[in-house]
Every structure is written in structure tokens, then in C-alpha cells.
Amino acid sequence: MMSFLKECVLKGALAGVVWGWIAMVLNSFTGIFVFEGGFTHDLVTFSVAGAVFGVVVSGFLFVGGRFVPFKKTLPRAVFVSVFIWLVLRAGGVLLSSMEPSRYHVLTPETLQGLFLAVALGTLLGIFRKDGQQRCGC
């Protein structure tokens, strides 16, 4: 059981790192978010943050994947990733309603975030596809 969990965490981290790089490249093209550091700093930041988000999504998929209304790993991973993104987005909307001058909802950021959530779920589903039975999917 523990080695299966370790495998799922590692696959989640790997998917997250790749996702972080994709997010960085996508944002370079769209310019929706303003980068705060240089390339090396951003590469490390996006890699680490992507790995953390990938592990979180992989963990939720490991724990609750069997309750998701899809049979295949790929749709389950996309569903879990988008669901977590929606929860985080709802938190952003709540912050926006409490303090609109500091937090505000921006449609381009929202659309890019949704696309990136789908991308993370897709990557995670592809990386975990070979171990779907062992990873609790």
C-alpha cells in the first residue's frame, strides 16, 4: 500500500512539474499574469508550485477517485483537477466579495486557470494510466 501511495505521489509531482512548465510557457504567450522574477527564478517557482499542486490533485484522486462518476483514469483526473480549481476559484470569489479593492475576479485569468486545470488533469491521467489499479483510480 505504501509503495503504491509513493508511486502516486511521484507521478503527481512529475505531472505537476510538467504542468508548471506548460503554465509558464502559456503565460509567456498570453501575458495574462505578470511574471515577478527572472527566468531561472520563475522556472524553479513554477516547478515547485506545480509539483505541490500535482501531488495535491494526485492525493485527492488516490483517496476519492473511486467516488468520481467516471470509469477511466483520464476523465477522473481531469474531473478532480477541475473540481479543486473550482473550489479555489470559489474562494477567490469570496475574497473578492469581502474586499473588492484588493481581490477582483478577472475573466482572462479565470479562463486560463480553467484551461490549466484541465491540462493538469490530463497530464496526471496520462502519467497514472499505466498504474491505475495500483494508484487507487
mmCIF file of N, CA and C in Angstrom:
data_model
loop_
_atom_site.group_PDB
_atom_site.id
_atom_site.type_symbol
_atom_site.label_atom_id
_atom_site.label_comp_id
_atom_site.label_asym_id
_atom_site.label_seq_id
_atom_site.Cartn_x
_atom_site.Cartn_y
_atom_site.Cartn_z
ATOM 1 N N MET A 1 0.829 -1.201 0.000
ATOM 2 C CA MET A 1 0.000 0.000 0.000
ATOM 3 C C MET A 1 0.869 1.260 0.000
ATOM 4 N N MET A 2 1.896 1.259 0.846
ATOM 5 C CA MET A 2 2.729 2.451 0.956
ATOM 6 C C MET A 2 3.513 2.706 -0.326
ATOM 7 N N SER A 3 3.988 1.653 -0.987
ATOM 8 C CA SER A 3 4.728 1.860 -2.233
ATOM 9 C C SER A 3 3.798 2.359 -3.342
ATOM 10 N N PHE A 4 2.534 1.947 -3.300
ATOM 11 C CA PHE A 4 1.573 2.431 -4.284
ATOM 12 C C PHE A 4 1.304 3.913 -4.067
ATOM 13 N N LEU A 5 1.179 4.310 -2.819
ATOM 14 C CA LEU A 5 0.962 5.717 -2.495
ATOM 15 C C LEU A 5 2.183 6.542 -2.914
ATOM 16 N N LYS A 6 3.359 6.007 -2.652
ATOM 17 C CA LYS A 6 4.592 6.694 -3.044
ATOM 18 C C LYS A 6 4.657 6.860 -4.560
ATOM 19 N N GLU A 7 4.266 5.828 -5.304
ATOM 20 C CA GLU A 7 4.252 5.899 -6.764
ATOM 21 C C GLU A 7 3.273 6.970 -7.242
ATOM 22 N N CYS A 8 2.116 7.050 -6.604
ATOM 23 C CA CYS A 8 1.117 8.044 -6.993
ATOM 24 C C CYS A 8 1.586 9.459 -6.676
ATOM 25 N N VAL A 9 2.261 9.636 -5.560
ATOM 26 C CA VAL A 9 2.797 10.948 -5.203
ATOM 27 C C VAL A 9 3.872 11.359 -6.201
ATOM 28 N N LEU A 10 4.748 10.436 -6.557
ATOM 29 C CA LEU A 10 5.810 10.752 -7.514
ATOM 30 C C LEU A 10 5.234 11.082 -8.890
ATOM 31 N N LYS A 11 4.229 10.331 -9.323
ATOM 32 C CA LYS A 11 3.610 10.628 -10.615
ATOM 33 C C LYS A 11 2.879 11.969 -10.565
ATOM 34 N N GLY A 12 2.270 12.277 -9.432
ATOM 35 C CA GLY A 12 1.612 13.572 -9.272
ATOM 36 C C GLY A 12 2.614 14.712 -9.314
ATOM 37 N N ALA A 13 3.749 14.522 -8.658
ATOM 38 C CA ALA A 13 4.790 15.557 -8.667
ATOM 39 C C ALA A 13 5.355 15.748 -10.071
ATOM 40 N N LEU A 14 5.596 14.656 -10.771
ATOM 41 C CA LEU A 14 6.117 14.749 -12.136
ATOM 42 C C LEU A 14 5.122 15.455 -13.051
ATOM 43 N N ALA A 15 3.854 15.069 -12.969
ATOM 44 C CA ALA A 15 2.820 15.735 -13.780
ATOM 45 C C ALA A 15 2.738 17.211 -13.424
ATOM 46 N N GLY A 16 2.864 17.527 -12.134
ATOM 47 C CA GLY A 16 2.798 18.913 -11.693
ATOM 48 C C GLY A 16 3.955 19.761 -12.190
ATOM 49 N N VAL A 17 5.150 19.186 -12.218
ATOM 50 C CA VAL A 17 6.316 19.930 -12.716
ATOM 51 C C VAL A 17 6.134 20.237 -14.198
ATOM 52 N N VAL A 18 5.731 19.226 -14.970
ATOM 53 C CA VAL A 18 5.489 19.445 -16.398
ATOM 54 C C VAL A 18 4.382 20.478 -16.579
ATOM 55 N N TRP A 19 3.349 20.383 -15.755
ATOM 56 C CA TRP A 19 2.245 21.345 -15.807
ATOM 57 C C TRP A 19 2.738 22.755 -15.485
ATOM 58 N N GLY A 20 3.620 22.880 -14.511
ATOM 59 C CA GLY A 20 4.179 24.192 -14.169
ATOM 60 C C GLY A 20 4.926 24.800 -15.337
ATOM 61 N N TRP A 21 5.673 23.979 -16.059
ATOM 62 C CA TRP A 21 6.389 24.475 -17.240
ATOM 63 C C TRP A 21 5.404 24.899 -18.324
ATOM 64 N N ILE A 22 4.351 24.096 -18.520
ATOM 65 C CA ILE A 22 3.328 24.450 -19.508
ATOM 66 C C ILE A 22 2.651 25.757 -19.110
ATOM 67 N N ALA A 23 2.357 25.915 -17.832
ATOM 68 C CA ALA A 23 1.731 27.148 -17.348
ATOM 69 C C ALA A 23 2.634 28.345 -17.606
ATOM 70 N N MET A 24 3.912 28.157 -17.398
ATOM 71 C CA MET A 24 4.861 29.256 -17.621
ATOM 72 C C MET A 24 4.939 29.617 -19.102
ATOM 73 N N VAL A 25 5.000 28.632 -19.966
ATOM 74 C CA VAL A 25 5.058 28.883 -21.407
ATOM 75 C C VAL A 25 3.756 29.522 -21.882
ATOM 76 N N LEU A 26 2.628 28.985 -21.444
ATOM 77 C CA LEU A 26 1.335 29.539 -21.844
ATOM 78 C C LEU A 26 1.210 30.995 -21.418
ATOM 79 N N ASN A 27 1.621 31.265 -20.202
ATOM 80 C CA ASN A 27 1.530 32.638 -19.722
ATOM 81 C C ASN A 27 2.489 33.564 -20.463
ATOM 82 N N SER A 28 3.612 33.034 -20.905
ATOM 83 C CA SER A 28 4.533 33.855 -21.702
ATOM 84 C C SER A 28 3.876 34.302 -23.007
ATOM 85 N N PHE A 29 3.061 33.411 -23.571
ATOM 86 C CA PHE A 29 2.370 33.747 -24.816
ATOM 87 C C PHE A 29 1.186 34.679 -24.585
ATOM 88 N N THR A 30 0.420 34.426 -23.525
ATOM 89 C CA THR A 30 -0.797 35.223 -23.303
ATOM 90 C C THR A 30 -0.514 36.516 -22.556
ATOM 91 N N GLY A 31 0.445 36.512 -21.636
ATOM 92 C CA GLY A 31 0.748 37.700 -20.848
ATOM 93 C C GLY A 31 -0.327 38.055 -19.839
ATOM 94 N N ILE A 32 -1.177 37.100 -19.484
ATOM 95 C CA ILE A 32 -2.284 37.375 -18.563
ATOM 96 C C ILE A 32 -1.768 37.674 -17.158
ATOM 97 N N PHE A 33 -0.808 36.893 -16.681
ATOM 98 C CA PHE A 33 -0.197 37.141 -15.379
ATOM 99 C C PHE A 33 1.145 37.818 -15.595
ATOM 100 N N VAL A 34 1.517 38.688 -14.727
ATOM 101 C CA VAL A 34 2.806 39.367 -14.827
ATOM 102 C C VAL A 34 3.830 38.548 -14.039
ATOM 103 N N PHE A 35 4.919 38.177 -14.696
ATOM 104 C CA PHE A 35 5.992 37.469 -14.014
ATOM 105 C C PHE A 35 6.721 38.433 -13.091
ATOM 106 N N GLU A 36 7.116 37.939 -11.917
ATOM 107 C CA GLU A 36 7.751 38.810 -10.936
ATOM 108 C C GLU A 36 9.256 38.635 -10.862
ATOM 109 N N GLY A 37 9.778 37.558 -11.403
ATOM 110 C CA GLY A 37 11.210 37.314 -11.312
ATOM 111 C C GLY A 37 11.804 37.022 -12.673
ATOM 112 N N GLY A 38 13.057 36.645 -12.656
ATOM 113 C CA GLY A 38 13.720 36.267 -13.889
ATOM 114 C C GLY A 38 13.361 34.843 -14.289
ATOM 115 N N PHE A 39 13.886 34.397 -15.423
ATOM 116 C CA PHE A 39 13.537 33.083 -15.952
ATOM 117 C C PHE A 39 13.880 31.965 -14.974
ATOM 118 N N THR A 40 15.094 31.983 -14.429
ATOM 119 C CA THR A 40 15.509 30.913 -13.513
ATOM 120 C C THR A 40 14.635 30.887 -12.268
ATOM 121 N N HIS A 41 14.380 32.038 -11.699
ATOM 122 C CA HIS A 41 13.530 32.127 -10.516
ATOM 123 C C HIS A 41 12.127 31.602 -10.820
ATOM 124 N N ASP A 42 11.575 32.024 -11.951
ATOM 125 C CA ASP A 42 10.229 31.586 -12.321
ATOM 126 C C ASP A 42 10.184 30.096 -12.636
ATOM 127 N N LEU A 43 11.230 29.576 -13.258
ATOM 128 C CA LEU A 43 11.273 28.151 -13.576
ATOM 129 C C LEU A 43 11.235 27.315 -12.302
ATOM 130 N N VAL A 44 12.015 27.707 -11.308
ATOM 131 C CA VAL A 44 12.023 26.992 -10.031
ATOM 132 C C VAL A 44 10.673 27.141 -9.333
ATOM 133 N N THR A 45 10.149 28.356 -9.316
ATOM 134 C CA THR A 45 8.877 28.608 -8.645
ATOM 135 C C THR A 45 7.743 27.828 -9.290
ATOM 136 N N PHE A 46 7.637 27.877 -10.603
ATOM 137 C CA PHE A 46 6.569 27.162 -11.303
ATOM 138 C C PHE A 46 6.742 25.656 -11.164
ATOM 139 N N SER A 47 7.981 25.164 -11.126
ATOM 140 C CA SER A 47 8.226 23.732 -10.962
ATOM 141 C C SER A 47 7.789 23.258 -9.585
ATOM 142 N N VAL A 48 8.193 23.983 -8.547
ATOM 143 C CA VAL A 48 7.846 23.587 -7.181
ATOM 144 C C VAL A 48 6.345 23.716 -6.943
ATOM 145 N N ALA A 49 5.763 24.839 -7.352
ATOM 146 C CA ALA A 49 4.325 25.027 -7.171
ATOM 147 C C ALA A 49 3.538 23.999 -7.974
ATOM 148 N N GLY A 50 3.993 23.699 -9.186
ATOM 149 C CA GLY A 50 3.334 22.679 -9.992
ATOM 150 C C GLY A 50 3.417 21.314 -9.336
ATOM 151 N N ALA A 51 4.580 20.987 -8.780
ATOM 152 C CA ALA A 51 4.729 19.699 -8.096
ATOM 153 C C ALA A 51 3.787 19.609 -6.903
ATOM 154 N N VAL A 52 3.673 20.679 -6.133
ATOM 155 C CA VAL A 52 2.769 20.676 -4.977
ATOM 156 C C VAL A 52 1.322 20.495 -5.432
ATOM 157 N N PHE A 53 0.914 21.249 -6.447
ATOM 158 C CA PHE A 53 -0.464 21.138 -6.931
ATOM 159 C C PHE A 53 -0.710 19.755 -7.537
ATOM 160 N N GLY A 54 0.283 19.207 -8.239
ATOM 161 C CA GLY A 54 0.153 17.867 -8.796
ATOM 162 C C GLY A 54 0.002 16.810 -7.721
ATOM 163 N N VAL A 55 0.763 16.931 -6.644
ATOM 164 C CA VAL A 55 0.659 15.980 -5.530
ATOM 165 C C VAL A 55 -0.699 16.105 -4.847
ATOM 166 N N VAL A 56 -1.182 17.323 -4.681
ATOM 167 C CA VAL A 56 -2.500 17.520 -4.061
ATOM 168 C C VAL A 56 -3.590 16.873 -4.912
ATOM 169 N N VAL A 57 -3.579 17.137 -6.208
ATOM 170 C CA VAL A 57 -4.593 16.553 -7.089
ATOM 171 C C VAL A 57 -4.450 15.033 -7.114
ATOM 172 N N SER A 58 -3.220 14.530 -7.182
ATOM 173 C CA SER A 58 -2.990 13.091 -7.183
ATOM 174 C C SER A 58 -3.471 12.463 -5.872
ATOM 175 N N GLY A 59 -3.255 13.165 -4.766
ATOM 176 C CA GLY A 59 -3.730 12.659 -3.472
ATOM 177 C C GLY A 59 -5.248 12.583 -3.409
ATOM 178 N N PHE A 60 -5.910 13.624 -3.886
ATOM 179 C CA PHE A 60 -7.374 13.592 -3.918
ATOM 180 C C PHE A 60 -7.865 12.487 -4.845
ATOM 181 N N LEU A 61 -7.164 12.275 -5.938
ATOM 182 C CA LEU A 61 -7.536 11.209 -6.867
ATOM 183 C C LEU A 61 -7.314 9.849 -6.223
ATOM 184 N N PHE A 62 -6.242 9.707 -5.464
ATOM 185 C CA PHE A 62 -5.946 8.454 -4.776
ATOM 186 C C PHE A 62 -7.017 8.150 -3.729
ATOM 187 N N VAL A 63 -7.375 9.166 -2.943
ATOM 188 C CA VAL A 63 -8.328 8.967 -1.850
ATOM 189 C C VAL A 63 -9.764 8.851 -2.347
ATOM 190 N N GLY A 64 -10.169 9.740 -3.248
ATOM 191 C CA GLY A 64 -11.577 9.777 -3.646
ATOM 192 C C GLY A 64 -11.856 9.433 -5.082
ATOM 193 N N GLY A 65 -10.861 8.900 -5.795
ATOM 194 C CA GLY A 65 -11.039 8.602 -7.211
ATOM 195 C C GLY A 65 -12.161 7.637 -7.510
ATOM 196 N N ARG A 66 -12.399 6.702 -6.601
ATOM 197 C CA ARG A 66 -13.452 5.711 -6.860
ATOM 198 C C ARG A 66 -14.851 6.297 -6.723
ATOM 199 N N PHE A 67 -14.960 7.490 -6.141
ATOM 200 C CA PHE A 67 -16.262 8.132 -5.999
ATOM 201 C C PHE A 67 -16.598 9.064 -7.165
ATOM 202 N N VAL A 68 -15.635 9.289 -8.034
ATOM 203 C CA VAL A 68 -15.828 10.160 -9.196
ATOM 204 C C VAL A 68 -16.637 9.386 -10.242
ATOM 205 N N PRO A 69 -17.614 10.034 -10.869
ATOM 206 C CA PRO A 69 -18.532 9.301 -11.748
ATOM 207 C C PRO A 69 -17.971 8.951 -13.136
ATOM 208 N N PHE A 70 -16.711 8.582 -13.212
ATOM 209 C CA PHE A 70 -16.111 8.150 -14.468
ATOM 210 C C PHE A 70 -15.351 6.863 -14.214
ATOM 211 N N LYS A 71 -15.244 6.037 -15.223
ATOM 212 C CA LYS A 71 -14.560 4.745 -15.072
ATOM 213 C C LYS A 71 -13.070 4.831 -15.385
ATOM 214 N N LYS A 72 -12.700 5.641 -16.348
ATOM 215 C CA LYS A 72 -11.305 5.710 -16.808
ATOM 216 C C LYS A 72 -10.507 6.717 -15.978
ATOM 217 N N THR A 73 -9.202 6.503 -15.925
ATOM 218 C CA THR A 73 -8.313 7.351 -15.132
ATOM 219 C C THR A 73 -8.259 8.784 -15.646
ATOM 220 N N LEU A 74 -8.161 8.950 -16.959
ATOM 221 C CA LEU A 74 -8.011 10.292 -17.528
ATOM 222 C C LEU A 74 -9.198 11.203 -17.196
ATOM 223 N N PRO A 75 -10.445 10.790 -17.434
ATOM 224 C CA PRO A 75 -11.558 11.675 -17.062
ATOM 225 C C PRO A 75 -11.654 11.912 -15.551
ATOM 226 N N ARG A 76 -11.296 10.901 -14.770
ATOM 227 C CA ARG A 76 -11.305 11.078 -13.301
ATOM 228 C C ARG A 76 -10.298 12.148 -12.883
ATOM 229 N N ALA A 77 -9.109 12.078 -13.450
ATOM 230 C CA ALA A 77 -8.061 13.047 -13.097
ATOM 231 C C ALA A 77 -8.461 14.460 -13.519
ATOM 232 N N VAL A 78 -9.042 14.601 -14.700
ATOM 233 C CA VAL A 78 -9.497 15.920 -15.156
ATOM 234 C C VAL A 78 -10.608 16.426 -14.250
ATOM 235 N N PHE A 79 -11.546 15.562 -13.890
ATOM 236 C CA PHE A 79 -12.648 15.949 -13.016
ATOM 237 C C PHE A 79 -12.134 16.442 -11.668
ATOM 238 N N VAL A 80 -11.219 15.681 -11.052
ATOM 239 C CA VAL A 80 -10.681 16.062 -9.743
ATOM 240 C C VAL A 80 -9.902 17.371 -9.835
ATOM 241 N N SER A 81 -9.091 17.524 -10.861
ATOM 242 C CA SER A 81 -8.310 18.748 -11.026
ATOM 243 C C SER A 81 -9.213 19.965 -11.202
ATOM 244 N N VAL A 82 -10.212 19.844 -12.059
ATOM 245 C CA VAL A 82 -11.136 20.965 -12.292
ATOM 246 C C VAL A 82 -11.963 21.241 -11.042
ATOM 247 N N PHE A 83 -12.355 20.196 -10.324
ATOM 248 C CA PHE A 83 -13.125 20.395 -9.088
ATOM 249 C C PHE A 83 -12.310 21.180 -8.053
ATOM 250 N N ILE A 84 -11.050 20.800 -7.880
ATOM 251 C CA ILE A 84 -10.201 21.528 -6.931
ATOM 252 C C ILE A 84 -10.017 22.966 -7.390
ATOM 253 N N TRP A 85 -9.828 23.171 -8.695
ATOM 254 C CA TRP A 85 -9.707 24.527 -9.217
ATOM 255 C C TRP A 85 -10.982 25.327 -8.946
ATOM 256 N N LEU A 86 -12.148 24.706 -9.129
ATOM 257 C CA LEU A 86 -13.412 25.405 -8.864
ATOM 258 C C LEU A 86 -13.541 25.800 -7.391
ATOM 259 N N VAL A 87 -13.102 24.932 -6.508
ATOM 260 C CA VAL A 87 -13.129 25.260 -5.073
ATOM 261 C C VAL A 87 -12.215 26.448 -4.792
ATOM 262 N N LEU A 88 -11.009 26.419 -5.356
ATOM 263 C CA LEU A 88 -10.092 27.551 -5.181
ATOM 264 C C LEU A 88 -10.650 28.827 -5.804
ATOM 265 N N ARG A 89 -11.284 28.695 -6.952
ATOM 266 C CA ARG A 89 -11.893 29.856 -7.632
ATOM 267 C C ARG A 89 -13.028 30.427 -6.792
ATOM 268 N N ALA A 90 -13.816 29.533 -6.182
ATOM 269 C CA ALA A 90 -14.896 29.994 -5.300
ATOM 270 C C ALA A 90 -14.324 30.762 -4.113
ATOM 271 N N GLY A 91 -13.185 30.318 -3.593
ATOM 272 C CA GLY A 91 -12.516 31.061 -2.527
ATOM 273 C C GLY A 91 -12.086 32.434 -3.000
ATOM 274 N N GLY A 92 -11.607 32.520 -4.231
ATOM 275 C CA GLY A 92 -11.233 33.813 -4.802
ATOM 276 C C GLY A 92 -12.425 34.744 -4.954
ATOM 277 N N VAL A 93 -13.548 34.189 -5.374
ATOM 278 C CA VAL A 93 -14.773 34.993 -5.496
ATOM 279 C C VAL A 93 -15.221 35.475 -4.124
ATOM 280 N N LEU A 94 -15.104 34.622 -3.126
ATOM 281 C CA LEU A 94 -15.464 35.016 -1.758
ATOM 282 C C LEU A 94 -14.567 36.148 -1.275
ATOM 283 N N LEU A 95 -13.272 36.031 -1.508
ATOM 284 C CA LEU A 95 -12.354 37.115 -1.143
ATOM 285 C C LEU A 95 -12.704 38.402 -1.886
ATOM 286 N N SER A 96 -13.077 38.254 -3.155
ATOM 287 C CA SER A 96 -13.443 39.409 -3.964
ATOM 288 C C SER A 96 -14.679 40.107 -3.408
ATOM 289 N N SER A 97 -15.617 39.319 -2.933
ATOM 290 C CA SER A 97 -16.833 39.934 -2.387
ATOM 291 C C SER A 97 -16.576 40.605 -1.040
ATOM 292 N N MET A 98 -15.604 40.104 -0.286
ATOM 293 C CA MET A 98 -15.301 40.686 1.022
ATOM 294 C C MET A 98 -14.449 41.942 0.907
ATOM 295 N N GLU A 99 -13.533 41.949 -0.038
ATOM 296 C CA GLU A 99 -12.630 43.089 -0.185
ATOM 297 C C GLU A 99 -12.354 43.347 -1.674
ATOM 298 N N PRO A 100 -13.319 43.950 -2.377
ATOM 299 C CA PRO A 100 -13.214 44.084 -3.833
ATOM 300 C C PRO A 100 -12.060 44.965 -4.318
ATOM 301 N N SER A 101 -11.576 45.868 -3.478
ATOM 302 C CA SER A 101 -10.469 46.719 -3.932
ATOM 303 C C SER A 101 -9.153 45.945 -3.967
ATOM 304 N N ARG A 102 -9.056 44.895 -3.162
ATOM 305 C CA ARG A 102 -7.808 44.128 -3.094
ATOM 306 C C ARG A 102 -7.858 42.879 -3.975
ATOM 307 N N TYR A 103 -8.973 42.186 -3.955
ATOM 308 C CA TYR A 103 -9.138 40.975 -4.751
ATOM 309 C C TYR A 103 -10.246 41.225 -5.752
ATOM 310 N N HIS A 104 -9.986 40.927 -6.993
ATOM 311 C CA HIS A 104 -11.016 41.110 -8.004
ATOM 312 C C HIS A 104 -10.915 39.994 -9.035
ATOM 313 N N VAL A 105 -12.069 39.559 -9.488
ATOM 314 C CA VAL A 105 -12.144 38.468 -10.450
ATOM 315 C C VAL A 105 -11.859 39.007 -11.843
ATOM 316 N N LEU A 106 -10.935 38.366 -12.539
ATOM 317 C CA LEU A 106 -10.599 38.742 -13.901
ATOM 318 C C LEU A 106 -10.896 37.565 -14.826
ATOM 319 N N THR A 107 -11.692 37.799 -15.841
ATOM 320 C CA THR A 107 -12.110 36.730 -16.735
ATOM 321 C C THR A 107 -10.942 36.058 -17.454
ATOM 322 N N PRO A 108 -9.973 36.796 -17.998
ATOM 323 C CA PRO A 108 -8.859 36.107 -18.665
ATOM 324 C C PRO A 108 -8.092 35.165 -17.725
ATOM 325 N N GLU A 109 -7.865 35.591 -16.484
ATOM 326 C CA GLU A 109 -7.201 34.734 -15.516
ATOM 327 C C GLU A 109 -8.044 33.508 -15.215
ATOM 328 N N THR A 110 -9.343 33.698 -15.111
ATOM 329 C CA THR A 110 -10.247 32.590 -14.821
ATOM 330 C C THR A 110 -10.222 31.567 -15.947
ATOM 331 N N LEU A 111 -10.286 32.021 -17.181
ATOM 332 C CA LEU A 111 -10.279 31.106 -18.320
ATOM 333 C C LEU A 111 -8.940 30.377 -18.446
ATOM 334 N N GLN A 112 -7.848 31.100 -18.241
ATOM 335 C CA GLN A 112 -6.544 30.450 -18.305
ATOM 336 C C GLN A 112 -6.409 29.439 -17.176
ATOM 337 N N GLY A 113 -6.884 29.772 -15.997
ATOM 338 C CA GLY A 113 -6.829 28.837 -14.876
ATOM 339 C C GLY A 113 -7.634 27.569 -15.134
ATOM 340 N N LEU A 114 -8.800 27.712 -15.737
ATOM 341 C CA LEU A 114 -9.613 26.549 -16.071
ATOM 342 C C LEU A 114 -8.893 25.673 -17.099
ATOM 343 N N PHE A 115 -8.337 26.301 -18.122
ATOM 344 C CA PHE A 115 -7.585 25.544 -19.126
ATOM 345 C C PHE A 115 -6.415 24.809 -18.476
ATOM 346 N N LEU A 116 -5.707 25.467 -17.569
ATOM 347 C CA LEU A 116 -4.565 24.840 -16.910
ATOM 348 C C LEU A 116 -4.999 23.712 -15.974
ATOM 349 N N ALA A 117 -6.172 23.836 -15.359
ATOM 350 C CA ALA A 117 -6.695 22.749 -14.523
ATOM 351 C C ALA A 117 -6.991 21.519 -15.374
ATOM 352 N N VAL A 118 -7.564 21.743 -16.539
ATOM 353 C CA VAL A 118 -7.817 20.629 -17.466
ATOM 354 C C VAL A 118 -6.489 20.023 -17.913
ATOM 355 N N ALA A 119 -5.498 20.863 -18.186
ATOM 356 C CA ALA A 119 -4.181 20.375 -18.612
ATOM 357 C C ALA A 119 -3.527 19.533 -17.520
ATOM 358 N N LEU A 120 -3.607 19.968 -16.265
ATOM 359 C CA LEU A 120 -3.020 19.188 -15.172
ATOM 360 C C LEU A 120 -3.725 17.848 -15.042
ATOM 361 N N GLY A 121 -5.046 17.856 -15.097
ATOM 362 C CA GLY A 121 -5.783 16.596 -15.023
ATOM 363 C C GLY A 121 -5.416 15.657 -16.159
ATOM 364 N N THR A 122 -5.246 16.207 -17.343
ATOM 365 C CA THR A 122 -4.866 15.394 -18.497
ATOM 366 C C THR A 122 -3.478 14.795 -18.309
ATOM 367 N N LEU A 123 -2.526 15.604 -17.888
ATOM 368 C CA LEU A 123 -1.172 15.101 -17.643
ATOM 369 C C LEU A 123 -1.173 14.029 -16.558
ATOM 370 N N LEU A 124 -1.877 14.287 -15.480
ATOM 371 C CA LEU A 124 -1.932 13.332 -14.385
ATOM 372 C C LEU A 124 -2.593 12.034 -14.840
ATOM 373 N N GLY A 125 -3.656 12.144 -15.610
ATOM 374 C CA GLY A 125 -4.317 10.951 -16.127
ATOM 375 C C GLY A 125 -3.410 10.145 -17.038
ATOM 376 N N ILE A 126 -2.614 10.822 -17.854
ATOM 377 C CA ILE A 126 -1.679 10.129 -18.747
ATOM 378 C C ILE A 126 -0.567 9.467 -17.943
ATOM 379 N N PHE A 127 -0.004 10.181 -16.972
ATOM 380 C CA PHE A 127 1.091 9.626 -16.181
ATOM 381 C C PHE A 127 0.644 8.467 -15.307
ATOM 382 N N ARG A 128 -0.595 8.504 -14.825
ATOM 383 C CA ARG A 128 -1.075 7.463 -13.919
ATOM 384 C C ARG A 128 -1.807 6.350 -14.634
ATOM 385 N N LYS A 129 -2.002 6.467 -15.920
ATOM 386 C CA LYS A 129 -2.783 5.483 -16.665
ATOM 387 C C LYS A 129 -2.218 4.078 -16.529
ATOM 388 N N ASP A 130 -0.901 3.939 -16.581
ATOM 389 C CA ASP A 130 -0.313 2.598 -16.512
ATOM 390 C C ASP A 130 -0.449 1.972 -15.128
ATOM 391 N N GLY A 131 -0.599 2.779 -14.105
ATOM 392 C CA GLY A 131 -0.714 2.225 -12.743
ATOM 393 C C GLY A 131 -2.079 2.474 -12.141
ATOM 394 N N GLN A 132 -3.122 2.508 -12.964
ATOM 395 C CA GLN A 132 -4.434 2.914 -12.468
ATOM 396 C C GLN A 132 -4.963 2.000 -11.379
ATOM 397 N N GLN A 133 -4.725 0.723 -11.449
ATOM 398 C CA GLN A 133 -5.231 -0.177 -10.420
ATOM 399 C C GLN A 133 -4.451 -0.006 -9.118
ATOM 400 N N ARG A 134 -3.144 0.197 -9.250
ATOM 401 C CA ARG A 134 -2.317 0.323 -8.061
ATOM 402 C C ARG A 134 -2.466 1.680 -7.407
ATOM 403 N N CYS A 135 -2.817 2.717 -8.174
ATOM 404 C CA CYS A 135 -2.904 4.070 -7.633
ATOM 405 C C CYS A 135 -4.300 4.411 -7.129
ATOM 406 N N GLY A 136 -5.147 3.433 -6.961
ATOM 407 C CA GLY A 136 -6.460 3.694 -6.385
ATOM 408 C C GLY A 136 -7.414 4.382 -7.318
ATOM 409 N N CYS A 137 -7.153 4.347 -8.594
ATOM 410 C CA CYS A 137 -8.040 5.029 -9.548
ATOM 411 C C CYS A 137 -9.150 4.109 -9.998
#
